[in-house]
Amino acid sequence: MGYPAPQPGYPTASAGYPQNNQAYPQQSSGYPSSQGYPNSAQGYPQSAQGYPSAQGYPQANQGYPQAQTGYPQASQGHQPSNHYQSYPSQHQPQSQSQQVYSISSNPMANIPKSKPTVVPANPFDPREDAAVLRKAMKGFGTDEKAIIQVLTRRSNEQRLRIAFEFKTLYGKDLVSDLKSETSGKFEDLLVALMTPLPQFYAKELHDATAGIGTDEDVLIEVMCTMSNHEIHVIKQSYTAMYGTLLEDDLRGDTSGNFKRLMTSLCMGNRSEDFHVDQEKAREDARSLLQAGELRLGTDESVFNAVLCSRSFPQLAAIFQEYHFLTGHDIDDAIKAEFSGDLEKALRAIVKVVRNKPLFFAERLHKSMKGLGTNDRQLIRIMVTRCEVDLGDISNMFHSKYGETLQSWIEGDCSGHYKKCLLGLLGLY
């Protein structure tokens, strides 16, 4: 036979390969014509160069992890989410990276669709957008309104295409130009918008563990909410960017049972079975009860094993059975049995299982309440959730706190930074 197994986008016969029926499959079976980009040995430019492959563009309501469940399901025939296909690891062969990206991030069919506030622009002309941004930054003064209206109305994938066209047309790096023309929190927000999501998450995790002290809140927010698929791609980006393993850095910067929990979550090995086994849920609920309230001290390993390996629908059933057995909520039991970072992480998993938008609404509220603003947390949630479920998060914020997310951003932020955040809510 003599030829490797065909991959999508393999060069056609016109590129110099002999065409015969035995050694090389016809186009209809070997490589779909709709994917368009050839996959040469050098490959298309990696994400560091800012141009994702054609396979990576999510549909309008697809994108990043869906609300409520947010973890992959590959067995029920849902359309796969290609959100991360743009960023293959630079240290992995193409065939391996394609295995990672074949996992779907879509939840069960009966879960309501989430409400993103930023969807891919259609029609979309990256060269025209590049020209608008160039004009906005050329000469004296900067047209911040034009910058905000372009970047907050395009998906992450489309922003990367604009950056690629910008460099092609003008020989300049778009991110560098944005940084030179803006400052402060507005600059930070624009740079976050222009960063591929896996690299953005990798940087947040790295900065949370680097230097003196650890920002456990960032570790909890990211590691307790990501799906298997997302964790694997973030790990690849982390190693490509920093030359170390995410697991090693997490273990080196945490301790005790919290370290064990982070290690378990870093495996990205949660069950993806949507079938709920009620009998198994009862067994797990009894195990949690015996490991916690019914003994002197707490067997943390049982909580770790159950909360890190069971699927989210199964965990929801386990929590119901626990309430049926004890008459009180699993969250109350965790508060009574645990403390510190481990308590916060376990309670975060419970919240994410039950209502992920509410979890992020509480995080947004915390970032803005009291004196001062945790701008990094505010930017991280607004940038990473706007293509997923920021509409749901905004609704939850209003229903829980009686005030709109918009009013809190307007009261806590100012200038072009405020306008850009409102743009991500679809309000500017």
Coordinates of C-alpha atoms in Angstrom, one line a residue:
M1 CA 0.0 0.0 0.0
G2 CA 2.8 2.4 0.9
Y3 CA 0.9 5.5 2.0
P4 CA -0.1 6.5 5.5
A5 CA -3.7 6.5 6.5
P6 CA -5.4 9.5 5.0
Q7 CA -6.2 12.4 7.3
P8 CA -8.7 15.3 6.7
G9 CA -7.1 17.7 4.4
Y10 CA -4.4 15.4 3.0
P11 CA -2.9 16.7 -0.3
T12 CA -4.7 15.7 -3.4
A13 CA -3.2 13.9 -6.4
S14 CA -2.4 17.3 -8.0
A15 CA 0.2 17.8 -5.2
G16 CA 2.3 15.0 -6.6
Y17 CA 0.9 11.8 -5.1
P18 CA -0.1 9.0 -7.5
Q19 CA -3.8 8.4 -7.8
N20 CA -4.8 4.8 -7.9
N21 CA -7.7 2.9 -6.4
Q22 CA -5.7 0.6 -4.3
A23 CA -3.1 2.8 -2.7
Y24 CA -5.0 6.0 -2.2
P25 CA -8.7 6.5 -1.4
Q26 CA -10.9 8.7 -3.5
Q27 CA -11.8 12.1 -2.2
S28 CA -15.3 11.1 -1.1
S29 CA -13.9 8.6 1.4
G30 CA -10.5 9.9 2.3
Y31 CA -10.7 13.6 2.9
P32 CA -13.8 15.8 3.1
S33 CA -13.5 18.7 0.6
S34 CA -15.3 21.1 2.9
Q35 CA -12.4 21.3 5.4
G36 CA -10.3 23.2 2.9
Y37 CA -6.9 23.6 4.4
P38 CA -4.0 21.3 3.4
N39 CA -2.2 19.6 6.3
S40 CA 1.4 19.7 5.3
A41 CA 4.4 18.5 7.4
Q42 CA 4.9 22.0 8.7
G43 CA 1.1 22.5 9.2
Y44 CA -0.9 25.7 9.2
P45 CA 0.5 28.4 11.5
Q46 CA 0.2 27.4 15.2
S47 CA -1.9 29.4 17.6
A48 CA 1.1 31.4 18.7
Q49 CA 1.0 33.0 15.2
G50 CA -2.6 33.8 15.8
Y51 CA -4.4 32.0 13.0
P52 CA -6.6 29.0 13.8
S53 CA -7.3 26.3 11.2
A54 CA -10.6 26.2 9.4
Q55 CA -11.7 23.2 11.6
G56 CA -11.7 25.4 14.7
Y57 CA -14.5 27.8 14.2
P58 CA -17.5 27.1 16.5
Q59 CA -21.0 27.6 15.3
A60 CA -23.0 30.5 16.7
N61 CA -24.4 28.6 19.7
Q62 CA -21.6 26.1 20.1
G63 CA -18.3 27.3 21.3
Y64 CA -16.9 26.7 24.7
P65 CA -18.4 24.4 27.3
Q66 CA -22.1 24.6 27.6
A67 CA -24.0 25.8 30.6
Q68 CA -25.2 23.5 33.4
T69 CA -23.1 20.4 32.6
G70 CA -20.1 21.6 30.7
Y71 CA -18.4 18.3 30.2
P72 CA -18.0 16.1 27.2
Q73 CA -20.3 13.5 25.8
A74 CA -19.0 11.5 22.9
S75 CA -21.4 8.5 22.8
Q76 CA -24.8 9.9 21.9
G77 CA -24.2 11.3 18.5
H78 CA -24.2 15.0 19.3
Q79 CA -22.4 17.4 16.9
P80 CA -18.9 17.7 18.3
S81 CA -17.7 21.0 19.5
N82 CA -14.6 22.2 17.7
H83 CA -13.8 25.0 20.0
Y84 CA -10.3 23.9 20.8
Q85 CA -9.3 22.4 17.5
S86 CA -7.5 25.6 16.6
Y87 CA -4.8 25.1 19.1
P88 CA -3.0 21.7 18.7
S89 CA -0.1 21.2 21.0
Q90 CA 3.3 22.1 19.4
H91 CA 4.8 19.0 21.1
Q92 CA 2.4 16.4 19.9
P93 CA 2.0 14.7 16.6
Q94 CA -1.0 15.7 14.6
S95 CA -2.6 12.3 14.8
Q96 CA -2.6 12.4 18.7
S97 CA -3.9 15.9 18.9
Q98 CA -6.8 15.0 16.6
Q99 CA -7.8 12.3 19.0
V100 CA -8.1 14.8 21.8
Y101 CA -10.2 17.2 19.7
S102 CA -12.6 14.5 18.6
I103 CA -14.3 14.7 22.0
S104 CA -17.6 16.5 22.0
S105 CA -18.4 19.2 24.6
N106 CA -22.1 19.1 24.0
P107 CA -24.4 18.3 26.9
M108 CA -27.5 16.1 26.9
A109 CA -30.1 16.9 24.4
N110 CA -32.7 17.7 27.1
I111 CA -30.5 20.4 28.6
P112 CA -31.6 23.9 27.5
K113 CA -29.3 25.7 25.2
S114 CA -27.1 28.2 27.0
K115 CA -27.2 31.9 26.1
P116 CA -23.9 33.4 24.9
T117 CA -23.7 37.1 24.6
V118 CA -21.0 37.0 21.9
V119 CA -21.6 34.9 18.8
P120 CA -19.5 34.7 15.6
A121 CA -20.1 37.6 13.2
N122 CA -21.9 36.5 10.0
P123 CA -21.0 37.7 7.4
F124 CA -17.4 38.1 8.5
D125 CA -14.6 39.7 6.6
P126 CA -11.3 39.6 8.6
R127 CA -9.5 41.9 6.2
E128 CA -12.1 44.6 6.5
D129 CA -12.0 44.3 10.3
A130 CA -8.2 44.6 10.2
A131 CA -8.5 47.7 8.1
V132 CA -11.0 49.2 10.7
L133 CA -8.6 48.5 13.5
R134 CA -5.6 49.9 11.6
K135 CA -7.5 53.1 10.9
A136 CA -8.5 53.3 14.6
M137 CA -4.9 53.2 15.8
K138 CA -3.2 55.1 12.9
G139 CA -1.9 58.6 13.5
F140 CA -2.6 60.8 16.5
G141 CA -5.2 59.6 18.9
T142 CA -7.0 56.3 19.1
D143 CA -10.6 55.5 18.2
E144 CA -11.4 53.2 21.2
K145 CA -15.1 52.9 20.2
A146 CA -14.2 51.3 16.9
I147 CA -11.8 48.9 18.6
I148 CA -14.4 47.9 21.2
Q149 CA -17.2 47.4 18.6
V150 CA -15.0 45.1 16.4
L151 CA -13.4 43.0 19.1
T152 CA -16.5 42.5 21.3
R153 CA -18.7 41.5 18.4
R154 CA -16.4 38.7 17.1
S155 CA -15.7 35.3 18.5
N156 CA -12.3 34.3 19.8
E157 CA -11.6 32.4 16.6
Q158 CA -12.5 35.4 14.5
R159 CA -10.3 37.7 16.5
L160 CA -7.4 35.5 15.8
R161 CA -8.1 35.5 12.1
I162 CA -8.3 39.3 12.2
A163 CA -4.8 39.4 13.9
F164 CA -3.4 37.1 11.2
E165 CA -4.8 39.4 8.4
F166 CA -3.6 42.5 10.2
K167 CA 0.0 41.2 10.2
T168 CA -0.4 40.1 6.6
L169 CA -1.7 43.5 5.4
Y170 CA 0.4 45.9 7.5
G171 CA 3.4 43.8 8.7
K172 CA 2.6 44.7 12.3
D173 CA 1.4 42.7 15.3
L174 CA -2.1 43.6 16.3
V175 CA -1.7 42.8 20.0
S176 CA 1.5 44.9 20.2
D177 CA -0.3 47.8 18.5
L178 CA -3.3 47.5 20.9
K179 CA -0.9 47.5 23.9
S180 CA 0.9 50.6 22.6
E181 CA -2.3 52.4 22.0
T182 CA -4.2 51.5 25.2
S183 CA -3.3 51.2 28.9
G184 CA -4.5 49.9 32.3
K185 CA -7.4 47.5 32.7
F186 CA -8.7 48.3 29.2
E187 CA -5.4 47.1 27.8
D188 CA -5.5 43.9 30.0
L189 CA -9.1 43.2 28.7
L190 CA -8.1 43.6 25.0
V191 CA -5.1 41.4 25.4
A192 CA -7.3 38.7 27.1
L193 CA -9.7 38.9 24.2
M194 CA -6.9 38.4 21.7
T195 CA -5.5 35.3 23.4
P196 CA -6.5 31.8 22.3
L197 CA -8.6 30.4 25.2
P198 CA -6.4 27.4 26.1
Q199 CA -3.4 29.7 26.3
F200 CA -5.4 32.2 28.4
Y201 CA -6.4 29.5 30.9
A202 CA -2.8 28.2 31.0
K203 CA -1.5 31.6 31.8
E204 CA -4.1 32.2 34.5
L205 CA -3.1 28.8 36.1
H206 CA 0.6 29.5 35.8
D207 CA 0.3 33.0 37.3
A208 CA -1.8 31.5 40.2
T209 CA 1.0 29.1 41.1
A210 CA 4.1 31.1 40.2
G211 CA 6.1 33.1 42.7
I212 CA 5.4 33.4 46.4
G213 CA 2.0 32.2 47.5
T214 CA -0.8 30.6 45.6
D215 CA -4.1 31.9 44.3
E216 CA -6.3 28.9 45.2
D217 CA -9.4 30.7 44.1
V218 CA -8.2 30.7 40.5
L219 CA -7.3 27.0 40.7
I220 CA -10.7 26.1 42.1
E221 CA -12.6 28.3 39.5
V222 CA -10.8 26.7 36.5
M223 CA -10.1 23.1 37.6
C224 CA -13.6 22.5 39.2
T225 CA -15.5 23.8 36.1
M226 CA -13.6 22.4 33.1
S227 CA -14.6 19.4 31.2
N228 CA -12.2 16.5 30.4
H229 CA -11.7 17.8 26.9
E230 CA -10.9 21.3 28.1
I231 CA -8.5 20.1 30.8
H232 CA -6.5 18.0 28.3
V233 CA -6.1 20.9 25.8
I234 CA -5.2 23.4 28.6
K235 CA -2.5 20.9 29.8
Q236 CA -1.1 20.8 26.3
S237 CA -1.0 24.6 26.0
Y238 CA 0.6 24.8 29.4
T239 CA 3.4 22.5 28.6
A240 CA 4.0 24.3 25.2
M241 CA 4.1 27.7 26.9
Y242 CA 6.1 26.9 30.1
G243 CA 7.9 23.6 29.4
T244 CA 6.5 22.0 32.5
L245 CA 3.5 19.8 33.3
L246 CA 0.5 21.5 34.8
E247 CA 0.1 18.6 37.2
D248 CA 3.6 19.0 38.5
D249 CA 3.2 22.7 39.1
L250 CA -0.2 22.2 40.9
R251 CA 1.3 19.5 43.1
G252 CA 4.4 21.6 43.9
D253 CA 2.3 24.6 45.0
T254 CA -0.5 22.9 47.0
S255 CA -0.5 20.5 49.9
G256 CA -2.5 17.9 51.8
N257 CA -5.9 16.8 50.6
F258 CA -6.4 19.9 48.4
K259 CA -3.3 18.8 46.5
R260 CA -4.9 15.4 46.0
L261 CA -8.1 16.9 44.7
M262 CA -6.3 19.2 42.2
T263 CA -4.3 16.1 41.0
S264 CA -7.5 14.1 40.5
L265 CA -9.1 16.9 38.6
C266 CA -6.0 17.5 36.5
M267 CA -6.3 13.9 35.2
G268 CA -9.4 15.0 33.2
N269 CA -10.9 11.5 33.7
R270 CA -14.4 12.2 34.9
S271 CA -17.1 9.7 33.7
E272 CA -18.9 11.0 30.6
D273 CA -21.8 8.5 30.9
F274 CA -25.1 10.4 30.9
H275 CA -27.0 7.4 32.1
V276 CA -27.9 7.8 35.8
D277 CA -27.6 4.6 37.9
Q278 CA -29.9 5.2 40.8
E279 CA -28.7 2.2 42.8
K280 CA -25.1 3.2 42.4
A281 CA -26.1 6.7 43.5
R282 CA -27.6 5.3 46.7
E283 CA -24.4 3.4 47.3
D284 CA -22.2 6.4 46.8
A285 CA -24.5 8.5 49.0
R286 CA -24.1 5.9 51.8
S287 CA -20.4 5.9 51.3
L288 CA -20.2 9.7 51.7
L289 CA -22.3 9.5 54.8
Q290 CA -20.1 6.8 56.4
A291 CA -16.9 8.7 55.4
G292 CA -18.2 11.9 57.0
E293 CA -21.0 12.4 59.4
L294 CA -21.1 8.8 60.8
R295 CA -17.5 8.6 61.9
L296 CA -15.0 10.5 64.1
G297 CA -13.0 12.5 61.7
T298 CA -13.5 12.5 57.9
D299 CA -12.2 10.1 55.2
E300 CA -11.4 12.7 52.6
S301 CA -10.4 10.1 50.0
V302 CA -14.0 8.9 49.6
F303 CA -15.2 12.4 48.9
N304 CA -12.3 12.9 46.5
A305 CA -13.0 9.7 44.6
V306 CA -16.7 10.3 44.2
L307 CA -16.7 14.0 43.4
C308 CA -13.8 13.8 40.9
S309 CA -14.8 10.7 38.9
R310 CA -18.6 10.5 38.7
S311 CA -20.4 12.2 35.9
F312 CA -22.3 15.4 36.6
P313 CA -25.8 13.8 36.1
Q314 CA -24.7 11.0 38.4
L315 CA -23.5 13.4 41.0
A316 CA -26.8 15.2 41.0
A317 CA -28.5 11.9 41.7
I318 CA -26.0 11.2 44.5
F319 CA -26.8 14.6 46.1
Q320 CA -30.5 13.9 46.0
E321 CA -30.0 10.5 47.6
Y322 CA -27.8 12.0 50.3
H323 CA -30.6 14.5 51.2
F324 CA -33.1 11.6 51.2
L325 CA -30.9 9.6 53.7
T326 CA -29.9 12.5 56.0
G327 CA -32.6 15.1 55.7
H328 CA -30.1 17.8 54.9
D329 CA -28.0 19.0 52.0
I330 CA -24.6 17.7 50.9
D331 CA -23.4 21.3 50.9
D332 CA -24.2 21.5 54.7
A333 CA -22.3 18.3 55.3
I334 CA -19.2 19.5 53.4
K335 CA -19.3 22.8 55.4
A336 CA -19.4 20.8 58.7
E337 CA -16.8 18.2 57.7
F338 CA -14.2 20.3 55.8
S339 CA -12.4 23.6 56.0
G340 CA -10.1 25.9 54.0
D341 CA -9.4 25.4 50.4
L342 CA -10.6 21.8 50.3
E343 CA -14.0 22.9 51.6
K344 CA -14.2 25.7 48.9
A345 CA -13.3 23.3 46.1
L346 CA -15.7 20.5 47.1
R347 CA -18.5 23.1 47.5
A348 CA -17.6 24.6 44.1
I349 CA -18.1 21.1 42.4
V350 CA -21.5 20.8 44.1
K351 CA -22.5 24.3 42.8
V352 CA -21.3 23.6 39.3
V353 CA -23.2 20.3 39.2
R354 CA -26.4 22.0 40.2
N355 CA -26.2 25.4 38.4
K356 CA -23.0 26.5 36.7
P357 CA -24.3 30.0 35.7
L358 CA -25.1 30.7 39.3
F359 CA -21.6 29.6 40.3
F360 CA -20.1 32.2 38.0
A361 CA -22.7 34.8 38.9
E362 CA -21.5 34.5 42.5
R363 CA -17.9 34.8 41.4
L364 CA -18.7 38.0 39.5
H365 CA -20.5 39.5 42.4
K366 CA -17.6 38.7 44.7
S367 CA -15.1 40.3 42.3
M368 CA -17.0 43.7 42.5
K369 CA -18.4 43.8 46.0
G370 CA -16.8 45.8 48.8
L371 CA -13.9 48.2 48.3
G372 CA -11.9 47.8 45.2
T373 CA -12.4 45.4 42.3
N374 CA -10.8 42.1 41.5
D375 CA -10.3 43.1 37.9
R376 CA -8.4 39.9 36.9
Q377 CA -11.3 37.7 38.1
L378 CA -13.8 40.0 36.4
I379 CA -11.9 40.0 33.1
R380 CA -11.4 36.2 33.2
I381 CA -15.1 35.3 33.7
M382 CA -16.4 37.9 31.2
V383 CA -13.9 36.8 28.5
T384 CA -14.2 33.1 28.9
R385 CA -17.9 32.8 29.4
C386 CA -19.2 35.4 26.9
E387 CA -19.3 32.8 24.1
V388 CA -20.8 30.2 26.3
D389 CA -23.4 31.2 28.9
L390 CA -22.8 34.9 30.0
G391 CA -26.5 35.5 29.2
D392 CA -27.5 32.9 31.7
I393 CA -25.0 34.2 34.2
S394 CA -26.4 37.7 33.9
N395 CA -29.9 36.4 34.5
M396 CA -28.8 34.5 37.5
F397 CA -27.0 37.5 38.8
H398 CA -30.2 39.6 38.6
S399 CA -32.4 36.9 40.2
K400 CA -30.0 36.3 43.1
Y401 CA -28.9 39.9 43.9
G402 CA -31.9 41.9 42.7
E403 CA -29.7 44.1 40.6
T404 CA -28.4 43.7 37.0
L405 CA -24.9 42.8 36.2
Q406 CA -24.8 45.8 33.9
S407 CA -25.6 48.2 36.8
W408 CA -22.8 46.6 38.9
I409 CA -20.2 46.9 36.0
E410 CA -21.3 50.6 35.5
G411 CA -20.9 51.3 39.2
D412 CA -17.6 49.6 39.6
C413 CA -15.7 50.3 36.4
S414 CA -15.1 53.3 34.3
G415 CA -14.0 54.6 30.9
H416 CA -13.3 52.4 27.9
Y417 CA -12.7 49.4 30.3
K418 CA -16.4 49.7 31.4
K419 CA -17.6 50.1 27.8
C420 CA -15.6 47.1 26.6
L421 CA -17.1 44.9 29.5
L422 CA -20.6 46.1 28.5
G423 CA -19.7 45.3 24.9
L424 CA -19.1 41.7 25.9
L425 CA -22.6 41.7 27.5
G426 CA -24.0 43.0 24.1
L427 CA -24.8 46.4 25.6
Y428 CA -22.4 48.7 23.8

